[in-house]
């Protein structure tokens, strides 16, 4: 920049500074002038709010004061620094605020009547409160005032030894306590009557205390007068007047606050709006003068045209004249850099759309938010692309796994009748599906106890140069180790000469050897060996492990099917043998049927015999524990009892005879097989002689299961 431009720039800055100072000073002056009425209005509102709080506080202090006058040990007037002092401070504060508000022309003009009414209410309450405090001090309590003197006189003549005086003075003490507790004038009147009765009593003792008694009567009368003036228990007096003057305060203040606050709020709103309007006019005037004095209209139009093109998404020509003002030149340079950076961001965005994610963007500065967002977008697009490629790869692997598992599921389902054909089909298909060249399937054989081996039953393009044996011991070599460890093994470095892949071009050692154990419920069934010139991918190894598990389940089912087939053949042979036995059993059944018919005939005869015995004899059955388990109807009729009165009881309980049926009796009955008893029993007033035959009942194994007693009666007369 030339010296001329520098001087011009300096002059511009000095002139701009002058205009700015003038503008700021005028704004501050207007703001101060228009703010003064608003501040006064705010002060008046604050004083109204303060008076509201003071009235509320005065109400609380009044309640505490009235309560304290009822408690003779803690009277309000005793402590000048306590509630009384605080009440006076609150009233003085209210009066101060009232005097301040009375000097406000807005309140005097709109709410003079309400202000005078509230001021009068405060003065009335103050006067009533002063009267209340004076009379409370005059009354006093146990330690001060009239009450203190009154109680001291009472204590002086209460020590009389005369029985009549002693009784009445005790009565006075009780009434004094009642008065101090409830402040009832009736108690004072009763005290006055009792004191006068003492005075009228004849005797030397009364004459001795006559002077104190007269003073006591005068004090009592004074207390009655004070209580009536206070109006503690009446509707008139100092206390009711004080309550009414207090109740007048809130209503008087509410009227003042309603009118004054509304008017003050209106004044504050008018001056606030006026201040903003005046400020806006001054700002507009200075902008107009500033633009005309500095001839900024034409440069601003060019800058506006330039920025309009930028806002429309264009990259306008960066060469335009803005005069010699330093600030305009700075704006021009800033816009040119902005357009340049926008062009860089445009090219960067185009590169992102064309999938060129390695493009770099130079930021305009540390606070270039758009540049940082575009760089972050580039990183997110790159990350999304990587995730998409990974998802595509995962989908390919998933489709590879699902299609393979479905294919081998069909194969295993169709070849599950023979292990050899199953192994041939499986090893052929898995070598093809894994894009390998050779494979073999070894089955686990533990038929020789203590010497299990792995036998190759299937191979595909299999040609070993070494170790061509068809069996491998468990734990021997790679296959035996895989079977013993029950873990897959993947070798990329194969021992020399272990296996080669033969083709028309010669023999080539494989680059990858995969051994997968075939398991079922963690039991080894075989090993799959697959060789390839290509390295197996991890998902191919996982697929081989999955189909090996399916093969294990199918091998178990195939073995079970073969065993089932063998069992079916054996069962058919056994069916022929059973047919021959069936004919023999049929003949035996015919003989058994004839035997059953004979048994049924005999059972019918025995049932008839049992019914005949039951109709002719009384029968009782006993369990092995000696208790009656059943009794026929004839026995129940004979005894005159219901069956449930007999069952479950012993022979001695029912018959009451001379025979004792203890454990020894039943053992003796089992030993002899028959026991005959004749005894006499009593039923009601009658006596009967009965003949009892005890017989044990045994099963086919000659084991006693119960006892039966056959009873016949022989009536011998009445007792």
XYZ file of C-alpha atoms in Angstrom:
719
model
C 0.000 0.000 0.000
C 1.373 3.521 -0.989
C 1.976 6.396 1.456
C -1.006 8.237 0.027
C -3.226 5.283 0.611
C -1.799 4.963 4.115
C -2.563 8.628 4.928
C -6.021 8.282 3.465
C -6.586 5.208 5.550
C -5.392 7.025 8.688
C -7.731 9.975 8.020
C -10.587 7.576 7.474
C -9.864 5.849 10.747
C -9.633 9.144 12.675
C -12.879 10.382 11.157
C -14.578 7.060 11.806
C -13.360 7.169 15.399
C -14.807 10.685 15.841
C -18.155 9.625 14.430
C -18.171 6.504 16.588
C -17.380 8.509 19.782
C -20.089 11.042 18.916
C -22.559 8.268 18.151
C -21.759 6.387 21.384
C -21.975 9.560 23.492
C -25.362 10.481 22.041
C -26.684 6.941 22.546
C -25.500 6.916 26.176
C -27.033 10.356 26.825
C -30.409 9.374 25.385
C -30.319 6.108 27.248
C -29.544 7.931 30.539
C -32.252 10.542 30.054
C -34.939 8.032 29.150
C -33.763 5.584 31.788
C -34.269 7.953 34.727
C -38.126 7.784 34.718
C -37.947 4.023 34.284
C -35.606 3.722 37.270
C -37.926 5.868 39.378
C -40.867 3.708 38.346
C -38.893 0.571 39.218
C -38.001 2.081 42.599
C -41.671 2.785 43.307
C -42.648 -0.786 42.343
C -39.873 -2.137 44.572
C -41.110 0.010 47.476
C -44.657 -1.306 46.974
C -43.337 -4.867 47.014
C -41.266 -4.052 50.127
C -44.352 -2.624 51.879
C -46.257 -5.810 50.961
C -43.554 -7.931 52.634
C -43.492 -5.576 55.660
C -47.268 -5.830 56.116
C -46.996 -9.625 55.995
C -44.122 -9.515 58.513
C -46.113 -7.160 60.768
C -49.037 -9.610 60.762
C -46.723 -12.443 61.875
C -45.125 -10.294 64.601
C -48.570 -9.198 65.790
C -49.640 -12.851 66.154
C -46.465 -13.617 68.095
C -46.995 -10.523 70.280
C -50.639 -11.366 71.113
C -49.578 -14.958 71.885
C -46.821 -13.743 74.203
C -49.278 -11.667 76.248
C -51.072 -14.900 77.155
C -47.929 -16.466 78.620
C -47.182 -14.908 81.986
C -43.592 -16.181 82.065
C -42.574 -14.648 78.722
C -44.470 -11.376 78.282
C -43.781 -9.398 75.113
C -42.976 -6.146 76.864
C -40.226 -7.503 79.069
C -37.575 -7.706 76.324
C -37.191 -4.342 74.597
C -34.678 -5.820 72.101
C -37.064 -8.592 70.992
C -40.392 -8.585 69.190
C -41.427 -5.087 70.365
C -38.281 -3.575 68.902
C -38.754 -5.457 65.632
C -42.407 -4.296 65.365
C -41.362 -0.683 65.808
C -38.672 -1.099 63.129
C -41.198 -2.583 60.670
C -43.698 0.246 61.287
C -40.945 2.887 60.878
C -39.869 1.235 57.621
C -43.473 1.259 56.334
C -43.803 4.969 57.233
C -40.513 5.740 55.448
C -41.736 4.020 52.277
C -45.085 5.870 52.528
C -43.267 9.245 52.756
C -41.138 8.308 49.732
C -44.199 7.311 47.698
C -45.979 10.531 48.688
C -43.268 12.512 46.854
C -43.969 10.645 43.600
C -46.135 12.789 41.336
C -47.398 9.699 39.478
C -48.752 8.098 42.643
C -50.051 11.396 44.095
C -51.875 12.077 40.821
C -53.490 8.601 40.474
C -53.575 7.023 43.964
C -53.523 9.834 46.562
C -56.761 8.636 48.195
C -55.517 5.033 48.521
C -52.146 6.230 49.858
C -53.821 8.428 52.511
C -56.127 5.594 53.511
C -53.208 3.177 53.927
C -51.179 5.814 55.854
C -54.151 6.391 58.173
C -54.492 2.616 58.749
C -50.789 2.369 59.670
C -51.044 5.301 62.123
C -54.176 3.819 63.731
C -52.443 0.451 64.182
C -49.353 2.196 65.588
C -51.456 4.116 68.142
C -53.409 0.988 69.176
C -50.168 -0.969 69.487
C -48.647 1.767 71.723
C -51.707 1.598 74.017
C -51.420 -2.171 74.090
C -47.736 -2.063 75.010
C -48.318 0.513 77.754
C -51.091 -1.428 79.429
C -49.135 -4.709 79.128
C -46.150 -3.044 80.817
C -48.491 -1.693 83.481
C -49.864 -5.175 84.122
C -46.421 -6.825 84.137
C -45.757 -10.459 85.113
C -44.268 -12.465 87.941
C -41.086 -10.432 87.833
C -42.337 -6.904 87.059
C -45.334 -4.567 87.212
C -48.608 -4.845 89.063
C -48.714 -8.674 88.829
C -45.360 -8.920 90.619
C -46.496 -6.711 93.535
C -49.819 -8.526 93.689
C -48.136 -11.955 93.954
C -45.674 -10.723 96.604
C -48.536 -9.508 98.874
C -50.292 -12.831 98.394
C -47.155 -14.678 99.533
C -46.863 -12.398 102.623
C -50.230 -13.190 104.201
C -50.293 -16.811 102.986
C -48.105 -17.906 105.927
C -50.806 -17.471 108.566
C -51.244 -20.347 110.998
C -54.959 -19.779 111.441
C -56.856 -22.723 109.910
C -59.714 -20.631 108.475
C -57.364 -18.080 106.930
C -55.090 -20.850 105.661
C -57.964 -22.534 103.801
C -59.062 -19.318 102.105
C -55.517 -18.260 101.196
C -54.953 -21.658 99.585
C -58.141 -21.071 97.618
C -56.754 -17.679 96.541
C -53.471 -19.314 95.367
C -55.421 -21.760 93.194
C -57.442 -18.902 91.659
C -54.207 -16.920 91.068
C -52.758 -19.888 89.132
C -55.967 -20.170 87.083
C -55.824 -16.448 86.229
C -52.167 -16.601 85.195
C -52.971 -19.566 82.936
C -56.192 -18.449 81.197
C -56.384 -14.645 81.913
C -60.045 -14.990 82.920
C -61.564 -11.997 84.801
C -63.872 -14.423 86.622
C -60.827 -15.805 88.483
C -59.890 -12.244 89.631
C -63.453 -11.607 90.790
C -63.424 -14.852 92.807
C -60.082 -13.809 94.346
C -61.588 -10.447 95.293
C -64.531 -12.140 97.027
C -62.214 -14.563 98.886
C -59.961 -11.684 100.070
C -62.959 -9.733 101.326
C -64.179 -12.838 103.221
C -60.792 -13.059 104.928
C -61.027 -9.367 105.846
C -64.442 -9.842 107.474
C -63.151 -12.760 109.549
C -62.596 -11.911 113.234
C -59.332 -12.624 114.979
C -55.892 -11.319 115.773
C -54.382 -13.016 112.749
C -56.645 -11.074 110.410
C -55.791 -7.794 112.138
C -52.077 -8.545 111.643
C -52.401 -8.800 107.857
C -55.182 -6.239 107.449
C -52.938 -3.614 105.808
C -51.462 -6.046 103.259
C -54.919 -7.478 102.606
C -56.338 -4.042 101.745
C -53.487 -3.364 99.364
C -53.972 -6.841 97.814
C -57.696 -6.110 97.301
C -56.812 -2.795 95.610
C -54.269 -4.527 93.331
C -56.863 -7.162 92.419
C -59.361 -4.457 91.514
C -56.710 -2.722 89.391
C -55.993 -5.992 87.550
C -59.737 -6.423 86.885
C -59.842 -2.905 85.456
C -56.741 -3.551 83.284
C -58.178 -6.820 81.899
C -61.471 -5.082 81.050
C -59.586 -2.277 79.261
C -57.512 -4.818 77.339
C -60.670 -6.731 76.338
C -58.853 -10.082 76.384
C -62.030 -12.168 76.634
C -64.538 -9.605 75.254
C -65.452 -7.984 71.964
C -64.403 -4.479 73.034
C -61.146 -3.135 74.385
C -57.581 -2.502 73.355
C -56.888 -6.011 71.961
C -60.020 -6.140 69.692
C -59.245 -2.578 68.498
C -55.690 -3.652 67.687
C -56.966 -6.696 65.775
C -59.359 -4.535 63.732
C -56.681 -1.981 62.915
C -54.355 -4.811 61.804
C -57.047 -6.346 59.578
C -57.544 -2.947 57.971
C -53.879 -2.781 56.817
C -53.919 -5.515 54.071
C -57.146 -4.301 52.476
C -55.948 -0.667 52.488
C -52.601 -1.669 50.979
C -54.269 -3.879 48.343
C -56.237 -0.877 47.068
C -53.069 1.277 47.002
C -51.025 -1.426 45.290
C -53.679 -2.145 42.652
C -53.948 1.505 41.494
C -50.300 2.552 41.966
C -48.681 -0.545 40.442
C -50.893 -0.381 37.343
C -50.071 3.276 36.712
C -46.334 2.866 37.407
C -46.138 -0.139 35.088
C -47.771 1.927 32.346
C -45.307 4.792 32.865
C -42.355 2.413 32.796
C -43.605 0.792 29.567
C -44.098 4.188 27.844
C -40.611 5.454 28.723
C -38.993 2.108 27.776
C -40.650 2.135 24.344
C -39.690 5.787 23.904
C -36.067 5.010 24.735
C -35.889 2.235 22.117
C -37.621 4.353 19.475
C -35.247 7.277 20.111
C -32.231 4.969 19.966
C -33.434 3.518 16.658
C -33.892 7.018 15.192
C -30.374 8.051 16.222
C -28.867 4.864 14.732
C -30.769 5.399 11.475
C -29.635 9.036 11.310
C -25.991 8.123 11.849
C -26.124 5.373 9.232
C -27.606 7.782 6.718
C -24.981 10.450 7.457
C -22.185 7.868 7.458
C -23.104 6.514 4.040
C -23.444 9.962 2.490
C -20.310 11.459 4.069
C -18.028 8.592 3.078
C -19.649 7.898 -0.323
C -20.092 4.215 0.510
C -23.188 3.712 -1.623
C -21.459 2.751 -4.882
C -18.881 0.379 -3.324
C -21.624 -1.186 -1.270
C -23.723 -1.729 -4.403
C -20.788 -3.485 -6.093
C -20.184 -5.595 -3.009
C -23.921 -6.381 -2.841
C -23.921 -7.424 -6.526
C -20.861 -9.588 -5.910
C -22.363 -11.256 -2.827
C -25.689 -11.759 -4.636
C -23.919 -13.863 -7.252
C -22.189 -15.835 -4.501
C -25.536 -16.474 -2.803
C -26.930 -17.653 -6.167
C -24.207 -20.315 -6.311
C -21.996 -18.633 -8.929
C -18.281 -17.863 -8.869
C -18.234 -14.195 -10.030
C -15.310 -12.233 -11.463
C -13.074 -11.307 -8.571
C -11.923 -7.947 -10.023
C -14.221 -5.034 -9.037
C -13.509 -1.484 -7.813
C -14.433 -0.457 -4.272
C -12.522 2.817 -3.914
C -9.592 3.566 -1.666
C -11.194 2.965 1.711
C -9.032 0.509 3.618
C -12.029 -1.317 5.085
C -13.608 -1.716 1.656
C -10.344 -3.131 0.342
C -10.272 -5.571 3.241
C -13.865 -6.625 2.446
C -12.902 -7.095 -1.231
C -9.896 -9.273 -0.355
C -12.017 -11.273 2.048
C -14.679 -11.924 -0.585
C -12.042 -12.933 -3.162
C -10.529 -15.459 -0.732
C -13.996 -16.701 0.121
C -14.783 -17.325 -3.565
C -11.438 -19.079 -4.030
C -12.101 -21.379 -1.064
C -15.627 -22.062 -2.330
C -14.117 -23.116 -5.675
C -11.733 -25.481 -3.863
C -14.656 -26.979 -1.926
C -16.625 -27.306 -5.184
C -13.788 -29.270 -6.823
C -13.443 -31.401 -3.665
C -17.180 -32.165 -3.655
C -17.039 -33.092 -7.367
C -14.188 -35.506 -6.568
C -16.364 -37.126 -3.874
C -19.229 -37.522 -6.359
C -16.826 -39.137 -8.840
C -15.724 -41.572 -6.087
C -12.200 -40.117 -5.923
C -11.813 -40.413 -2.157
C -8.061 -39.628 -2.086
C -8.587 -35.964 -2.989
C -7.246 -33.502 -0.397
C -8.908 -30.240 0.687
C -6.892 -27.319 1.999
C -8.770 -25.649 4.856
C -9.290 -21.876 4.810
C -8.258 -21.673 8.458
C -8.679 -23.213 11.873
C -12.350 -22.121 11.991
C -13.262 -23.403 8.506
C -16.357 -25.320 9.647
C -17.557 -26.204 6.140
C -14.123 -27.532 5.204
C -13.991 -29.658 8.339
C -17.472 -31.018 7.660
C -16.518 -31.882 4.054
C -13.368 -33.635 5.272
C -15.452 -35.545 7.810
C -17.931 -36.425 5.037
C -15.042 -37.787 2.938
C -13.975 -39.982 5.855
C -17.551 -41.193 6.435
C -17.969 -42.011 2.726
C -14.710 -43.957 2.787
C -15.782 -45.768 5.952
C -19.201 -46.505 4.460
C -17.537 -47.882 1.344
C -15.323 -50.147 3.451
C -18.367 -51.330 5.436
C -20.303 -51.949 2.212
C -17.451 -54.024 0.776
C -17.263 -55.952 4.046
C -21.041 -56.517 4.006
C -20.876 -57.735 0.434
C -18.079 -60.099 1.403
C -20.085 -61.265 4.438
C -23.146 -61.811 2.213
C -21.046 -63.862 -0.199
C -19.707 -65.950 2.680
C -23.209 -66.320 4.140
C -24.625 -67.382 0.763
C -21.671 -69.758 0.294
C -22.352 -71.311 3.707
C -26.141 -71.525 3.339
C -26.079 -72.986 -0.185
C -23.374 -75.470 0.790
C -25.154 -76.580 3.943
C -28.424 -77.015 2.021
C -26.664 -79.002 -0.705
C -24.928 -81.329 1.731
C -28.097 -81.693 3.802
C -29.846 -83.106 0.693
C -26.843 -85.344 -0.025
C -26.693 -86.713 3.530
C -30.462 -87.269 3.534
C -30.375 -89.246 0.275
C -27.319 -91.381 1.144
C -28.081 -92.372 4.715
C -28.604 -96.093 4.048
C -25.001 -97.175 3.482
C -21.838 -95.770 5.060
C -19.581 -96.525 2.061
C -21.823 -94.850 -0.516
C -22.353 -91.962 1.916
C -18.567 -91.504 2.289
C -17.940 -91.644 -1.486
C -20.597 -89.053 -2.272
C -19.596 -86.777 0.596
C -15.835 -86.654 -0.097
C -16.423 -86.123 -3.811
C -18.775 -83.188 -3.278
C -16.768 -81.464 -0.538
C -13.536 -81.605 -2.629
C -15.417 -79.940 -5.477
C -17.166 -77.362 -3.272
C -13.907 -76.323 -1.586
C -12.208 -76.079 -5.022
C -9.639 -78.645 -3.854
C -8.102 -81.526 -5.841
C -7.857 -84.489 -3.494
C -9.661 -85.796 -0.426
C -10.154 -88.864 1.750
C -12.553 -90.001 4.448
C -11.317 -92.149 7.345
C -13.843 -93.918 9.574
C -13.127 -94.636 13.233
C -13.125 -98.379 14.028
C -12.874 -99.638 17.630
C -14.025 -103.205 16.992
C -10.704 -104.460 18.364
C -10.848 -103.549 22.008
C -7.857 -101.504 23.089
C -6.577 -100.985 19.534
C -8.814 -98.415 17.725
C -7.834 -97.463 14.173
C -8.942 -95.075 11.416
C -9.794 -96.831 8.145
C -10.057 -95.018 4.803
C -13.384 -95.941 3.189
C -13.636 -93.205 0.525
C -11.212 -91.154 -1.626
C -11.423 -88.729 -4.504
C -8.418 -88.094 -6.868
C -6.313 -89.547 -4.096
C -2.744 -90.803 -4.820
C -0.172 -90.823 -2.065
C 3.521 -91.139 -2.819
C 4.153 -92.310 0.741
C 2.064 -93.720 3.584
C -0.350 -95.541 1.337
C -1.569 -97.732 4.175
C -5.379 -97.891 4.452
C -5.485 -97.799 8.247
C -3.987 -95.391 10.766
C -3.799 -95.961 14.516
C -5.385 -93.455 16.871
C -2.781 -90.805 17.727
C -0.449 -91.834 14.896
C 0.542 -89.308 12.204
C -1.466 -86.243 11.296
C -4.766 -88.098 10.849
C -4.431 -90.054 14.100
C -3.473 -86.871 15.984
C -6.472 -85.008 14.577
C -8.790 -87.824 15.696
C -7.261 -87.977 19.157
C -7.270 -84.213 19.748
C -10.770 -83.793 18.196
C -9.616 -80.458 16.710
C -9.266 -79.415 13.088
C -5.724 -78.993 11.690
C -4.774 -76.665 8.820
C -1.270 -77.015 7.382
C 0.288 -74.589 4.931
C 3.707 -76.231 5.287
C 3.268 -79.934 4.540
C 6.024 -82.489 5.371
C 8.087 -83.434 2.324
C 6.749 -86.479 0.506
C 3.594 -86.666 2.627
C 1.255 -86.227 -0.350
C 1.435 -85.082 -3.988
C -1.211 -84.058 -6.498
C -0.830 -85.920 -9.776
C -1.926 -84.520 -13.116
C -0.971 -84.878 -16.765
C 1.721 -82.256 -16.218
C 3.426 -84.132 -13.388
C 3.357 -84.397 -9.607
C 2.947 -81.256 -7.494
C 3.006 -81.043 -3.688
C -0.134 -79.308 -2.306
C 0.070 -75.904 -0.645
C -2.646 -76.557 1.931
C -3.750 -79.639 3.862
C -6.949 -79.544 5.949
C -7.865 -82.243 8.493
C -11.331 -82.035 10.066
C -12.591 -84.478 12.743
C -16.085 -85.938 12.324
C -17.763 -85.764 15.758
C -21.124 -86.525 17.307
C -21.742 -85.390 20.868
C -17.937 -84.992 21.245
C -17.295 -88.621 20.225
C -14.900 -89.220 17.308
C -16.466 -90.956 14.285
C -13.872 -90.232 11.597
C -11.530 -87.729 9.915
C -11.826 -85.819 6.616
C -8.547 -85.056 4.807
C -8.542 -82.476 1.958
C -5.509 -81.286 -0.065
C -5.458 -78.210 -2.334
C -3.013 -76.156 -4.355
C -4.790 -73.007 -3.075
C -4.829 -71.789 0.515
C -8.166 -72.372 2.253
C -9.976 -69.258 3.421
C -11.300 -69.120 6.967
C -14.941 -69.327 5.912
C -14.124 -72.453 3.839
C -12.561 -74.043 6.926
C -15.652 -73.058 8.976
C -17.866 -74.596 6.297
C -15.878 -77.855 6.396
C -16.293 -77.977 10.188
C -20.070 -77.400 9.895
C -20.650 -80.135 7.305
C -18.403 -82.467 9.324
C -20.831 -82.077 12.253
C -23.772 -82.846 9.929
C -21.866 -85.867 8.605
C -21.353 -87.082 12.179
C -25.094 -86.978 12.894
C -25.822 -88.748 9.583
C -23.203 -91.457 10.321
C -24.890 -92.196 13.626
C -28.286 -92.417 11.909
C -26.825 -94.595 9.122
C -25.320 -96.989 11.635
C -28.632 -97.098 13.456
C -30.459 -97.784 10.156
C -28.088 -100.657 9.362
C -28.572 -102.078 12.820
C -32.312 -101.662 12.430
C -32.194 -103.585 9.158
C -30.259 -106.371 10.837
C -32.733 -106.407 13.692
C -35.618 -106.521 11.188
C -34.154 -109.609 9.527
C -33.632 -111.205 12.891
C -37.173 -110.292 13.964
C -38.614 -111.916 10.832
C -36.806 -115.134 11.730
C -38.120 -114.874 15.238
C -41.646 -114.298 13.863
C -41.553 -117.711 12.181
C -40.493 -119.297 15.420
C -43.211 -117.459 17.280
C -45.847 -118.688 14.803
C -44.951 -122.250 15.723
C -45.136 -121.401 19.402
C -48.464 -119.681 18.848
C -50.095 -122.907 17.700
C -48.819 -124.635 20.779
C -50.111 -121.793 22.946
C -53.528 -122.008 21.260
C -53.853 -125.604 22.353
C -52.792 -124.636 25.855
C -55.381 -121.870 25.847
C -58.142 -124.313 25.025
C -57.089 -126.468 27.961
C -56.882 -123.340 30.156
C -60.384 -122.311 29.047
C -61.762 -125.669 30.119
C -59.978 -125.282 33.444
C -61.416 -121.769 33.875
C -64.935 -123.020 33.200
C -64.468 -125.646 35.875
C -63.120 -122.983 38.252
C -66.096 -120.738 37.525
C -68.470 -123.597 38.293
C -66.722 -124.286 41.584
C -66.669 -120.543 42.383
C -70.430 -120.426 41.857
C -70.889 -123.379 44.204
C -68.656 -121.701 46.817
C -70.635 -118.445 46.463
C -73.836 -120.386 47.122
C -72.286 -122.072 50.129
C -71.091 -118.695 51.449
C -74.578 -117.222 51.040
C -76.086 -120.200 52.812
C -73.607 -119.812 55.668
C -74.316 -116.081 55.809
C -78.057 -116.697 55.997
C -77.759 -119.356 58.682
C -74.763 -118.121 60.723
C -73.376 -114.836 61.959
C -70.052 -114.103 60.261
C -67.281 -111.608 61.148
C -63.994 -111.121 59.293
C -60.809 -109.901 61.030
C -57.672 -108.333 59.622
C -54.184 -109.461 60.536
C -54.128 -106.708 63.202
C -57.055 -108.421 65.008
C -59.621 -105.725 64.152
C -62.993 -106.506 62.525
C -62.935 -105.689 58.793
C -66.529 -106.788 57.918
C -69.701 -108.222 59.506
C -72.760 -109.751 57.807
C -76.295 -108.452 58.286
C -77.346 -111.296 60.573
C -74.557 -110.426 63.059
C -75.454 -106.685 62.964
C -79.128 -107.486 63.689
C -78.127 -109.811 66.515
C -75.891 -107.193 68.157
C -78.299 -104.334 67.354
C -75.550 -102.209 65.810
C -74.753 -100.655 62.451
C -71.789 -102.006 60.431
C -69.738 -98.796 60.935
C -70.120 -99.321 64.735
C -68.479 -102.738 64.453
C -65.839 -102.415 61.703
C -62.406 -101.308 62.902
C -62.895 -102.517 66.504
C -61.546 -105.623 68.285
C -63.488 -108.740 69.261
C -63.302 -107.780 72.938
C -64.776 -104.320 72.212
C -67.856 -105.726 70.403
C -68.710 -108.931 72.213
C -67.301 -108.137 75.676
C -66.983 -111.874 76.405
C -64.478 -113.756 78.411
C -62.206 -114.539 75.477
C -59.159 -112.199 75.120
C -58.107 -111.975 71.470
C -54.580 -110.611 71.885
C -51.590 -111.295 69.592
C -51.053 -114.701 71.174
C -54.584 -115.772 70.277
C -54.118 -115.133 66.557
C -50.717 -116.878 66.514
C -52.290 -119.887 68.162
C -55.108 -119.796 65.572
C -52.546 -119.790 62.700
C -50.763 -122.706 64.319
C -53.851 -124.938 64.909
C -55.890 -123.811 61.874
C -59.181 -123.819 63.871
C -60.243 -122.424 67.212
C -63.619 -123.151 68.831
C -64.936 -120.978 71.687
C -68.147 -121.017 73.709
C -68.868 -117.904 75.758
C -71.652 -115.752 77.159
C -72.244 -112.188 75.998
C -74.624 -109.470 77.175
C -76.781 -107.435 74.807
C -78.826 -104.894 76.688
C -80.548 -106.766 79.607
C -80.332 -110.132 77.856
C -77.570 -112.693 78.037
C -76.759 -115.056 75.210
C -74.557 -118.084 74.855
C -72.716 -118.176 71.552
C -70.527 -120.724 69.817
C -67.643 -119.238 67.793
C -65.491 -120.982 65.169
C -62.309 -118.988 64.269
C -60.723 -120.061 60.950
C -57.641 -118.488 59.229
C -57.891 -117.733 55.467
C -54.689 -118.321 53.411
C -53.675 -117.544 49.812
C -52.108 -119.874 47.245
C -48.726 -119.448 48.950
C -50.228 -120.641 52.233
C -49.867 -117.173 53.773
C -52.631 -116.018 56.130
C -54.435 -112.955 54.750
C -57.387 -112.685 57.219
C -59.505 -114.547 59.822
C -63.219 -115.549 59.794
C -65.423 -116.159 62.818
C -68.607 -118.258 62.329
C -71.004 -117.549 65.243
C -74.169 -119.399 66.284
C -76.296 -118.408 69.326
C -77.965 -120.529 72.035
C -80.276 -118.324 74.104
C -80.122 -119.332 77.796
C -82.566 -116.882 79.385
C -82.807 -113.352 80.795
C -80.541 -111.886 83.396
